[in-house]
XYZ file of N, CA and C in Angstrom:
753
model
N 119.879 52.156 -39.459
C 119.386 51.406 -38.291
C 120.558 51.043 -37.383
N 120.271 51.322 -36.297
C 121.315 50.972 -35.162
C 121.271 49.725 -34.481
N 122.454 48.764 -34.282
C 122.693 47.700 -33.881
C 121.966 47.728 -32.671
N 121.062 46.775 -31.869
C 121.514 46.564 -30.417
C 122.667 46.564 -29.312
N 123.115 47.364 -28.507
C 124.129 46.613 -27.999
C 123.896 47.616 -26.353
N 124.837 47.156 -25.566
C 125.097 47.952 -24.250
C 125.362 49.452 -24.422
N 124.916 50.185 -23.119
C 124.701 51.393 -23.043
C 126.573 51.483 -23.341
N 126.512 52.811 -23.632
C 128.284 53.566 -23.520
C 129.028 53.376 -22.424
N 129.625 52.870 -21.962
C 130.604 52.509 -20.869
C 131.017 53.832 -20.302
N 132.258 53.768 -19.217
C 133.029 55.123 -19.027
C 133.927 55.442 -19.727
N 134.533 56.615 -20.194
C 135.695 56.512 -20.389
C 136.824 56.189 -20.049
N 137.756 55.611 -21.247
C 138.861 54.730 -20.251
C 139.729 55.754 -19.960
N 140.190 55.605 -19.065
C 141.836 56.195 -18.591
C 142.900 56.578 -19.570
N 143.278 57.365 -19.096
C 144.114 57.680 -20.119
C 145.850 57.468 -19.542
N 146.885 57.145 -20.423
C 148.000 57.210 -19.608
C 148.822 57.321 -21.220
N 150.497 57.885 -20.697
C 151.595 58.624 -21.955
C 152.100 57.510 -21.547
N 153.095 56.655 -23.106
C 153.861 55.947 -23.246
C 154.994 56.996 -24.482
N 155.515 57.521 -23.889
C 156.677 58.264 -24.929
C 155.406 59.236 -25.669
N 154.921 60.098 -24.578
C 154.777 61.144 -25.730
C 153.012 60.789 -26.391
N 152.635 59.578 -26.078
C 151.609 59.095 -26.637
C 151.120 58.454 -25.912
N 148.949 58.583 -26.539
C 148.629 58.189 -25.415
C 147.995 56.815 -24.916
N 147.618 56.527 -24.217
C 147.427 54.493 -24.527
C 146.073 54.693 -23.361
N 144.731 53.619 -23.579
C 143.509 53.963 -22.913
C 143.600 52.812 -22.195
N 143.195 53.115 -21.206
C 143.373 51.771 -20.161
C 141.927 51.667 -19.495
N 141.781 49.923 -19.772
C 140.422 49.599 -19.742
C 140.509 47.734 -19.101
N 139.297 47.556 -18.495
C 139.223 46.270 -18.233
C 138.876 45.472 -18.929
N 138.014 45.750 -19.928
C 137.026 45.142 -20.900
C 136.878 46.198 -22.172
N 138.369 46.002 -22.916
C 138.371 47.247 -24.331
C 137.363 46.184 -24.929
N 136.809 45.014 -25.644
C 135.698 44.475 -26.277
C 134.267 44.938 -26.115
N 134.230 45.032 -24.441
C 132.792 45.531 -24.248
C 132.389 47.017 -24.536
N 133.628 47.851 -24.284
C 133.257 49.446 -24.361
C 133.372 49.476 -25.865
N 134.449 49.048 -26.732
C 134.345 49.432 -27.854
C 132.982 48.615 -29.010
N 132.661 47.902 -28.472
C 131.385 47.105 -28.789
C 130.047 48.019 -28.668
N 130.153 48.697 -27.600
C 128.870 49.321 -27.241
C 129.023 50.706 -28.396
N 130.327 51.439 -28.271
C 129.987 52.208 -29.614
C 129.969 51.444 -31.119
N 130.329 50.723 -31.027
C 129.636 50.063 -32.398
C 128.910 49.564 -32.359
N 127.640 49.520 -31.424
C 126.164 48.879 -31.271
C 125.608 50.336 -31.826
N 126.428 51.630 -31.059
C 125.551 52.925 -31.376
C 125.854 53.622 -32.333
N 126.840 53.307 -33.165
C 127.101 54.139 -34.303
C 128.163 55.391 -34.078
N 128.655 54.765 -33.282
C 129.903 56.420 -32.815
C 131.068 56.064 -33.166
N 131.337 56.665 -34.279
C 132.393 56.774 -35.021
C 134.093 56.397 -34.005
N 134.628 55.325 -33.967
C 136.077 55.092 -33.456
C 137.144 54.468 -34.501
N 137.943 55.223 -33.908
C 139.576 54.880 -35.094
C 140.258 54.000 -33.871
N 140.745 52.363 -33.864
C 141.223 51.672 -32.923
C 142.808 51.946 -33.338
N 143.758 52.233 -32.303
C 144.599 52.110 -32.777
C 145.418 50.471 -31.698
N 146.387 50.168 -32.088
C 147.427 48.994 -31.972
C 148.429 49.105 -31.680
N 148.802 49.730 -30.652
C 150.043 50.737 -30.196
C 150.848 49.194 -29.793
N 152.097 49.221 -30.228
C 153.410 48.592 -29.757
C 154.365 49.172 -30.098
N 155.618 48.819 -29.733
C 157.156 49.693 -29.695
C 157.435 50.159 -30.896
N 157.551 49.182 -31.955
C 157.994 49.713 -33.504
C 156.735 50.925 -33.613
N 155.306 50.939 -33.698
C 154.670 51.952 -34.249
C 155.294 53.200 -33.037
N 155.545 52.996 -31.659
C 155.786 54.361 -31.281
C 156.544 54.653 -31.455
N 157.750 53.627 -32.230
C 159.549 54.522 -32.478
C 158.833 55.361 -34.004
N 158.276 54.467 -34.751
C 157.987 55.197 -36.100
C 157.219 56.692 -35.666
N 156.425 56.724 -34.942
C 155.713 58.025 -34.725
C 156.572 59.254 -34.486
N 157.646 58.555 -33.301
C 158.548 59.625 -33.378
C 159.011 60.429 -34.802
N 159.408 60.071 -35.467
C 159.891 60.207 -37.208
C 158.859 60.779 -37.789
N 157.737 60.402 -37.389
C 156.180 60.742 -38.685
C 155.454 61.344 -37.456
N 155.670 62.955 -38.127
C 154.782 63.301 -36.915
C 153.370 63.028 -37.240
N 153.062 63.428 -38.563
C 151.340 62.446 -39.069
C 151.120 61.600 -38.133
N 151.479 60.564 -38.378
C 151.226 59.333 -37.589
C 150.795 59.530 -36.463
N 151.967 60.129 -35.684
C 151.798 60.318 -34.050
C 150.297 61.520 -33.868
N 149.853 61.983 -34.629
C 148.843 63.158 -34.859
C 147.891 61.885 -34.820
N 147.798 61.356 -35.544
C 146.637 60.080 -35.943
C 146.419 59.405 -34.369
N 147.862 58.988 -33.985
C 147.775 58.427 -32.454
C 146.768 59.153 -31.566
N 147.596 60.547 -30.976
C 146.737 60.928 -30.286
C 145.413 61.623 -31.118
N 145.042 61.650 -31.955
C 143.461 61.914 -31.827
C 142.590 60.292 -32.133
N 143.115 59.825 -32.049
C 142.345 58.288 -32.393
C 141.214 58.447 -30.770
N 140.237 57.429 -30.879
C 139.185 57.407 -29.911
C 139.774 56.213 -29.100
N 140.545 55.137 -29.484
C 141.006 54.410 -28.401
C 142.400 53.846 -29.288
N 143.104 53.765 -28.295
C 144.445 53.259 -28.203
C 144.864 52.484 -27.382
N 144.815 50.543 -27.810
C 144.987 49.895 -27.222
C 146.124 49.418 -26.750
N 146.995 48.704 -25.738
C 148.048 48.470 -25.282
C 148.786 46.931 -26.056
N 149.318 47.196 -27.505
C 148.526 46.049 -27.951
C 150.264 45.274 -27.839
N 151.132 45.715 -27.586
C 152.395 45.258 -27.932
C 153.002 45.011 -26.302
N 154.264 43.917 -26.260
C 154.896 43.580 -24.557
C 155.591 44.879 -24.199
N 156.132 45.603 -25.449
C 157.325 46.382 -24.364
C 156.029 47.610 -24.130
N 154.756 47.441 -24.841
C 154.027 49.067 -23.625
C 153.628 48.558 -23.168
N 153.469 47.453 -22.915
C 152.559 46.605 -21.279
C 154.168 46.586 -20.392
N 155.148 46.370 -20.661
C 156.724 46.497 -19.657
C 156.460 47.893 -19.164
N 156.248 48.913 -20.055
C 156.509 50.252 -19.737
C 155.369 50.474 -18.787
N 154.113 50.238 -18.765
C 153.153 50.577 -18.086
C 153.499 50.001 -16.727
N 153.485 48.851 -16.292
C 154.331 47.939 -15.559
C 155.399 48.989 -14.871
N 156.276 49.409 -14.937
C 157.170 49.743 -14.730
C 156.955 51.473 -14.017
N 155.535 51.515 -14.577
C 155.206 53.017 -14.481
C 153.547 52.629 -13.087
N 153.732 51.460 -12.940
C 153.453 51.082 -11.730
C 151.921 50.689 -12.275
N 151.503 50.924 -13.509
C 150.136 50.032 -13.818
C 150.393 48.627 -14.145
N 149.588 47.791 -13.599
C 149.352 46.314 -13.757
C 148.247 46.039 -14.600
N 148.497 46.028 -16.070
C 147.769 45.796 -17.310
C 148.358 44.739 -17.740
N 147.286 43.595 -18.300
C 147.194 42.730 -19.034
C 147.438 43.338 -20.664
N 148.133 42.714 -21.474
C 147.966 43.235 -23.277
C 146.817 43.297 -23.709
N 146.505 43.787 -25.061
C 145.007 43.375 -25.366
C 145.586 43.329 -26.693
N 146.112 42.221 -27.314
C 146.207 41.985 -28.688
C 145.495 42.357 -30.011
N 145.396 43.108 -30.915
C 144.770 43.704 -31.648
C 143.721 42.872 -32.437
N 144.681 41.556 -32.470
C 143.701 40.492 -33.426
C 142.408 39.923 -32.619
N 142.653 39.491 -31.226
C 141.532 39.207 -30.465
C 140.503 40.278 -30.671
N 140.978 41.381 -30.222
C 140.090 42.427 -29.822
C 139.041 42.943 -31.365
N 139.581 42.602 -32.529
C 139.345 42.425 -33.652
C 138.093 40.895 -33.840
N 138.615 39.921 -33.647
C 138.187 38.698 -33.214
C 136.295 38.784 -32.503
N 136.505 39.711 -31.394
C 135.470 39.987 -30.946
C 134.871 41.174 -31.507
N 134.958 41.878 -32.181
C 133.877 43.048 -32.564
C 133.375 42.058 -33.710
N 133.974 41.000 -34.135
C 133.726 40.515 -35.580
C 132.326 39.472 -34.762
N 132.816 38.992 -33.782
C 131.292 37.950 -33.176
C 130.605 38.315 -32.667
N 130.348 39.752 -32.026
C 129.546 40.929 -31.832
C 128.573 41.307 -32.936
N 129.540 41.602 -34.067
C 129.126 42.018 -35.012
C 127.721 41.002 -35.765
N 128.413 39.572 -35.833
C 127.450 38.724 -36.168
C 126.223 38.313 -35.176
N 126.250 38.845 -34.292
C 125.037 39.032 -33.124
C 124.115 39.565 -33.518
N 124.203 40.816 -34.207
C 123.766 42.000 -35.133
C 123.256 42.114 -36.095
N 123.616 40.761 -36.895
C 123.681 40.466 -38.486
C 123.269 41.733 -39.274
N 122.757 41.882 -40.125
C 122.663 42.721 -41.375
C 122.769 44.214 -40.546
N 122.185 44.152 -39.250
C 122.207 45.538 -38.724
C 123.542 46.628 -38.769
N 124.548 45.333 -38.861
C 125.568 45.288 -38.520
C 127.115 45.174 -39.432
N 126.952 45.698 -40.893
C 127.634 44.963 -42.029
C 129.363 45.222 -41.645
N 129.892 44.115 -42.460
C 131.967 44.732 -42.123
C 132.126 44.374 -43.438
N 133.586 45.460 -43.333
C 134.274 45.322 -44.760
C 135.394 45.430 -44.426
N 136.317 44.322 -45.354
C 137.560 44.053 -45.023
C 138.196 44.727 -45.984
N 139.297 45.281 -45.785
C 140.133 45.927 -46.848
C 141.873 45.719 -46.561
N 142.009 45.309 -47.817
C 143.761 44.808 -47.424
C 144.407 43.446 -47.440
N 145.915 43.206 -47.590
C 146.632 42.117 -47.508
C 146.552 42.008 -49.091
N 147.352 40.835 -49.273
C 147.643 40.197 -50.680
C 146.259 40.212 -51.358
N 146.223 39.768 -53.075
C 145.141 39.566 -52.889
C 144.804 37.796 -53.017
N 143.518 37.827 -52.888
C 142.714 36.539 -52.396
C 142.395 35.845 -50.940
N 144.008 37.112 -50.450
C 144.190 36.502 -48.668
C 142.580 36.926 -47.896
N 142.405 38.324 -48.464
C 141.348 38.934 -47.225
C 139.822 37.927 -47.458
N 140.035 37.858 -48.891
C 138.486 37.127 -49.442
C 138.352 35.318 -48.789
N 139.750 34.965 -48.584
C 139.661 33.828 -47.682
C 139.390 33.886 -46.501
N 139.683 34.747 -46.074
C 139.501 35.115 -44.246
C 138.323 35.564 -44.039
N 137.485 36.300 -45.160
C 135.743 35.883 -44.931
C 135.561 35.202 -44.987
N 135.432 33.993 -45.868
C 134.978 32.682 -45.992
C 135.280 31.887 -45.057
N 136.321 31.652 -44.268
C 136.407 31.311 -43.229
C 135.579 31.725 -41.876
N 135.641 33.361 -41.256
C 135.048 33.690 -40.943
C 133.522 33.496 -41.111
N 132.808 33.368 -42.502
C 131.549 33.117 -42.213
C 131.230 31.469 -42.175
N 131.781 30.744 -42.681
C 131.957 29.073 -41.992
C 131.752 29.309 -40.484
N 132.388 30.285 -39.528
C 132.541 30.219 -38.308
C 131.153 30.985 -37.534
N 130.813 31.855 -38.810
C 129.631 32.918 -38.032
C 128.754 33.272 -39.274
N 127.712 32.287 -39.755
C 126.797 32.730 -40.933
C 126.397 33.573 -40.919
N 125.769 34.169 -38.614
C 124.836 35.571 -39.800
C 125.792 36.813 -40.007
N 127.233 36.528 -39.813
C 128.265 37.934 -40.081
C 127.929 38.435 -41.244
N 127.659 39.907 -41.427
C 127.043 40.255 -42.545
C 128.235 41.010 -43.604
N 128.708 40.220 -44.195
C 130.021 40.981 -44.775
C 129.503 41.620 -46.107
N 129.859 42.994 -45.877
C 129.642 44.056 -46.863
C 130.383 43.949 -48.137
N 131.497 43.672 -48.062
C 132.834 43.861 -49.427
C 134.078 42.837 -48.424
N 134.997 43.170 -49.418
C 136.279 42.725 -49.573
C 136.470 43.310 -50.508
N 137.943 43.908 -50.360
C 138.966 44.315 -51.355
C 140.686 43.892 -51.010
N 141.452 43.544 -51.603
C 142.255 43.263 -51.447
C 143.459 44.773 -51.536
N 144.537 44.558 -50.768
C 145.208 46.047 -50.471
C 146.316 46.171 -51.942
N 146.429 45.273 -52.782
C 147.100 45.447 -53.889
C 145.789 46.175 -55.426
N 145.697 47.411 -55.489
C 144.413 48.121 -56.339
C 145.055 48.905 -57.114
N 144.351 49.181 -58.004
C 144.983 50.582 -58.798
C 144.438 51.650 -58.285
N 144.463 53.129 -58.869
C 144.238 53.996 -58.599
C 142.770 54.274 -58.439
N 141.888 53.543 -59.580
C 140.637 53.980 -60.359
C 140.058 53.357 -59.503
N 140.690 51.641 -58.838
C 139.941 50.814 -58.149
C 139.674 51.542 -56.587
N 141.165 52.161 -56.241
C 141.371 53.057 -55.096
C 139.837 54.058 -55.413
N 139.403 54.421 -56.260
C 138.173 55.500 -56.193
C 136.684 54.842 -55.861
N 136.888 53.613 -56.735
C 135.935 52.889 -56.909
C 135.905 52.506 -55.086
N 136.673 52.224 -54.604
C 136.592 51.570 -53.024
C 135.831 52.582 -52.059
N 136.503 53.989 -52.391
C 135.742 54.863 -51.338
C 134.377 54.802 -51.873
N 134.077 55.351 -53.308
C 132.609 55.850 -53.671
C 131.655 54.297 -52.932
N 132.048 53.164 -52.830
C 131.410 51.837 -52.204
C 131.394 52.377 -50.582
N 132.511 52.543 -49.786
C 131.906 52.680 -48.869
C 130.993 53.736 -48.021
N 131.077 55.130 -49.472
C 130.317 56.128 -49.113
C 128.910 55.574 -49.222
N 128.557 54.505 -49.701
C 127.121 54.424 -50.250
C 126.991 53.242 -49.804
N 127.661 52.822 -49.364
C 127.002 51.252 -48.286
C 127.620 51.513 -46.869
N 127.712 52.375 -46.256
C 128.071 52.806 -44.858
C 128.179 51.396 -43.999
N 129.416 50.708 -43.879
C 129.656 49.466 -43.439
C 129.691 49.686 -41.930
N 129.709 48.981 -40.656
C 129.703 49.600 -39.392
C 130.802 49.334 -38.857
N 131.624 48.309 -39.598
C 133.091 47.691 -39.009
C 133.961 47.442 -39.890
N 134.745 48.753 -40.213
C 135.798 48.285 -40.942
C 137.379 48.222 -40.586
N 137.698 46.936 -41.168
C 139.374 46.403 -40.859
C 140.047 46.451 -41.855
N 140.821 46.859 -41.543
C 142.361 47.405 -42.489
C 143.325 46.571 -42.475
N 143.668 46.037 -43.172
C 145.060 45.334 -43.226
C 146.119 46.048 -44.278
N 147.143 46.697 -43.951
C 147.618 47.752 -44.577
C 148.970 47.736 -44.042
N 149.249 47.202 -43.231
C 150.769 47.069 -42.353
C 150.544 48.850 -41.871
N 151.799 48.952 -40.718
C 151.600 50.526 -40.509
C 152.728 51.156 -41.025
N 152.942 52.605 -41.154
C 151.821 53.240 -40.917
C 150.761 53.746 -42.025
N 150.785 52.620 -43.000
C 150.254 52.576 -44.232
C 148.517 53.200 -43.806
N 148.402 51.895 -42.905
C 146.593 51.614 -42.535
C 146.172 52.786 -41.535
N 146.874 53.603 -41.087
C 146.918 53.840 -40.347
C 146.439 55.982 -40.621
N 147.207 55.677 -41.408
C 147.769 56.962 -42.825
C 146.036 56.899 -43.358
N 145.709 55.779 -43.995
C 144.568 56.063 -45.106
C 143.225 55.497 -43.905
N 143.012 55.073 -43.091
C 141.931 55.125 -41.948
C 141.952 56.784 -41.929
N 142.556 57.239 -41.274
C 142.825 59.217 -41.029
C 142.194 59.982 -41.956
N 142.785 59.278 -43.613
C 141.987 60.015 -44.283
C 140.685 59.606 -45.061
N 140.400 58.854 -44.642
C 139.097 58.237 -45.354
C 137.945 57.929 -44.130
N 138.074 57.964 -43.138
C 136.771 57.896 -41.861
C 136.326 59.205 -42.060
N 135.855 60.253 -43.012
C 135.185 60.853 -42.995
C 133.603 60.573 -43.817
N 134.300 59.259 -44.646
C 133.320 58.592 -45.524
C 132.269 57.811 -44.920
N 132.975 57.203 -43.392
C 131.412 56.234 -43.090
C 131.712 56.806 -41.232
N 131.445 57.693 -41.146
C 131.670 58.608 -39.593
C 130.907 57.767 -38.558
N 130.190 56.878 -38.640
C 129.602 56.008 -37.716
C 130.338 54.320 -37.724
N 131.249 54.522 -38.555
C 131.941 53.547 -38.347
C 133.168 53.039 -37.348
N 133.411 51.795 -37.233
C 134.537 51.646 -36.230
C 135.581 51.399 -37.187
N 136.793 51.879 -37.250
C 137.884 51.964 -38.093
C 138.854 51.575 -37.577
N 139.301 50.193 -38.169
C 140.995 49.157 -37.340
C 141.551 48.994 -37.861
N 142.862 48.978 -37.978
C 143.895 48.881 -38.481
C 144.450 47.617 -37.613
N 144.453 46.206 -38.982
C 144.756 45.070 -37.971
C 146.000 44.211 -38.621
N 147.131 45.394 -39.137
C 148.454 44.441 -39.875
C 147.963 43.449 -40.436
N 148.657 42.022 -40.082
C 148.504 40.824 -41.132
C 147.603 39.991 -40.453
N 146.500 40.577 -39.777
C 145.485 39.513 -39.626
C 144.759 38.614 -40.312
N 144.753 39.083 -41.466
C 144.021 38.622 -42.492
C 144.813 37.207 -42.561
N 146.335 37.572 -42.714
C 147.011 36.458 -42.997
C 146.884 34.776 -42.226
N 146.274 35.509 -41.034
C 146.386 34.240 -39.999
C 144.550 33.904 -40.044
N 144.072 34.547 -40.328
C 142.184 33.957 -40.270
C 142.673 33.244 -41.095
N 143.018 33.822 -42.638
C 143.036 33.030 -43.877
C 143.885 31.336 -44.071
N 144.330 31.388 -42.565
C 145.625 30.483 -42.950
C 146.262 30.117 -43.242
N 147.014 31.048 -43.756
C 148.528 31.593 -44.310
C 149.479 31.479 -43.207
N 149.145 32.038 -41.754
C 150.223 31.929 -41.276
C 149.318 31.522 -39.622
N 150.166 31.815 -38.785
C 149.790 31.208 -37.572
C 150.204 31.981 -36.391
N 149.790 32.449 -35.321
C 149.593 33.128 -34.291
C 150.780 32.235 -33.355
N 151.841 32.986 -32.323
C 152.499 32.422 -31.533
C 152.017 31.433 -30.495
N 152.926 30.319 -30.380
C 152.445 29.406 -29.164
C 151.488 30.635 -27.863
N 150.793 30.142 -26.915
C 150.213 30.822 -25.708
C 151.517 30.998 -24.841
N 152.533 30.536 -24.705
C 153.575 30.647 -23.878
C 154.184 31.454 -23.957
N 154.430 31.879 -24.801
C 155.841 33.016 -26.075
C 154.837 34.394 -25.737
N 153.674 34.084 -26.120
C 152.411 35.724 -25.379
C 152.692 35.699 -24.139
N 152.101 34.425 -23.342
C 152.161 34.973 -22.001
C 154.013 35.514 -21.214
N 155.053 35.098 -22.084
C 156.361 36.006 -21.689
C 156.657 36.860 -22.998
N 155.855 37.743 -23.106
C 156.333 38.325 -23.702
C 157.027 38.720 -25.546
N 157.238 36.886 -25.862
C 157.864 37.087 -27.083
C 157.496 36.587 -27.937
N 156.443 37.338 -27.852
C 155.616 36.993 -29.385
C 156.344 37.505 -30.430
N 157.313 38.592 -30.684
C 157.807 39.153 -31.453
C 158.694 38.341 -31.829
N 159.479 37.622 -31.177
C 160.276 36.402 -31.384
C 159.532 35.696 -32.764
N 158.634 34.931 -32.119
C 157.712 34.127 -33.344
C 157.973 34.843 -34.646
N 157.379 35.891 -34.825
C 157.004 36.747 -35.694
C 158.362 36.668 -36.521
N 159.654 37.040 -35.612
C 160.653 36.858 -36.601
C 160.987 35.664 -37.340
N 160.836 35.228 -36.797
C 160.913 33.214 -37.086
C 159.986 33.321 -38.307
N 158.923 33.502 -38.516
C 157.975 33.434 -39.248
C 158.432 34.510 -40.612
N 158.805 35.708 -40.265
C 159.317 36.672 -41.489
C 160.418 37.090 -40.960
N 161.546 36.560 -41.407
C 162.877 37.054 -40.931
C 163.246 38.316 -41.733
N 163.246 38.522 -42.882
C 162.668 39.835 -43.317
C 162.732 41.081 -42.094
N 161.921 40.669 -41.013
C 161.672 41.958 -40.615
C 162.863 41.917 -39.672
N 163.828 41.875 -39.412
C 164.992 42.127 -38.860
C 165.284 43.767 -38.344
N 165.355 44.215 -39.627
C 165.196 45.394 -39.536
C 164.550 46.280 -38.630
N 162.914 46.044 -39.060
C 161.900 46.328 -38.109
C 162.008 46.506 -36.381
N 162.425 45.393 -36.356
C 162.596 44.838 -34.849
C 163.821 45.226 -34.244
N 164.636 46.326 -35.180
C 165.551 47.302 -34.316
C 164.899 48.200 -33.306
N 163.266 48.467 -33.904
C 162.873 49.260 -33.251
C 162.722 49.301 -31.242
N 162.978 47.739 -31.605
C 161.872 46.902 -29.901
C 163.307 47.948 -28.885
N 164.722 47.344 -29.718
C 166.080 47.767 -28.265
C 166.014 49.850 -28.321
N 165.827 50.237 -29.282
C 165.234 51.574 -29.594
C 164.369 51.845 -28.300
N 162.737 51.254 -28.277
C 161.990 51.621 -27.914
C 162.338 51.694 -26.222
N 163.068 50.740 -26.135
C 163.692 49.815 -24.553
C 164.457 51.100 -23.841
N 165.852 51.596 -24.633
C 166.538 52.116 -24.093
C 165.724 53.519 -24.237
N 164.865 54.315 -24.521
C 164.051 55.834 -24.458
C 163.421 55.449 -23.374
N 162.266 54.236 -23.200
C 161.886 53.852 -22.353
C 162.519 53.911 -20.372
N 163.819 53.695 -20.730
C 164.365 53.351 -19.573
C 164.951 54.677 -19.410
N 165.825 55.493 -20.264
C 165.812 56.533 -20.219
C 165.119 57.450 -19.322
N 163.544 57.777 -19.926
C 162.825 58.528 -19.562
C 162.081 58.196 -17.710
N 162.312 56.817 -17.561
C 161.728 56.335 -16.149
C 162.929 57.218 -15.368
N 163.948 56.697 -15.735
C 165.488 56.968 -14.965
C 164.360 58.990 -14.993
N 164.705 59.727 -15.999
C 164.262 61.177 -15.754
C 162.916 61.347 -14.726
């Protein structure tokens, strides 16, 4: 049975950030909503600087990029680059945009089931419970947590071959989630398939989303380090992504 929702929108625009491609839209909630009212299979991707330096390296990955059905602008330095390449785009943060297919979804209720997969465990199974405190008729299919064994790894697909969920979120960090969405959306082909890093972590309240100020300039990534300094590393990628970036405008 198919959800209610709005007719299919247009297709969005398409535009290259290094090689890859990013969909440009006014309202990514409403278009990607309407195919998950109709059952048309989409892989969301979460494009920011670190996943496009990694793509470079993994050509998989970057394969996954461009055939994905939408690719959102979800990071500052590809909203700089777009900017710079003379489009005036707002970000569309992965977790919002996540945020809303999930209260969509509960519009829908049972028509409409999600399954969360990923993060520590107990984190994802809190971030339903929260979530349905916030939205009773959200019809949550499963939870699994991203720490499984192998057998459990079997046990997860043969579940979602046989309960065809309509919204599923990944928490998998990339290009982990990103890797096993690719190969496993052949199991529920009418599904919407996201890959949403550590969201789980912040529904569940584990951790916490940057001040509105630090988004609206840009440095949310800042936060993030503050929060897991750990990723130091990681965040070589941002002066990486900067100088190809500037590079390639200069060509």
């Amino acid at each position: 049975m198919l959800c209610k929702g709005p007719a299919v929108l247009e297709a969005p625009e398409q535009f290259t950030v290094l090689g890859l491609p990013v969909h440009l839209l006014n309202d990514y909630g409403n278009w990607l909503g309407s195919r998950l009212s109709q059952g048309i299979g989409t892989h969301v991707i979460t494009l920011n600087a670190e996943m496009t330096i990694q793509a470079e390296r993994h050509e998989t990955l970057a394969q996954i990029i461009r055939q994905s059905e939408l690719v959102i602008p979800d990071g500052a330095g590809i909203i700089l680059y777009l900017r710079l390449r003379g489009q005036r785009r707002r970000r569309c943060p992965g977790i919002e945009l996540a945020e809303s297919l999930l209260q969509q979804a509960a519009q829908w209720g049972a028509s409409c089931p999600v399954f969360f997969y990923g993060g520590a465990p107990g984190v994802a199974a809190q971030a339903v419970k929260n979530w349905q405190e916030q939205l009773p008729q959200l019809a949550i299919q499963g939870v699994t947590d991203g720490y499984i064994s192998e057998e459990a790894q079997q046990e997860l697909q043969h579940t979602l071959q046989k309960k065809q969920p309509r919204l599923i979120l990944v928490g998998l960090g990339v290009p982990r989630q990103e890797l096993w969405i690719a190969q496993h959306r052949h199991l529920c082909p009418q599904a919407t398939w996201m890959g949403i890093g550590g969201s789980f972590d912040i529904w569940a309240g584990n951790k916490s989303r940057a001040p509105a100020w630090l988004g609206d300039n840009h440095l949310e990534w800042l936060y993030r380090l503050y929060q897991e300094p750990w990723r130091w590393r990681r965040m070589m990628a941002l002066p990486h992504f900067a100088l190809k970036a500037l590079a390639q405008l200069r060509a």
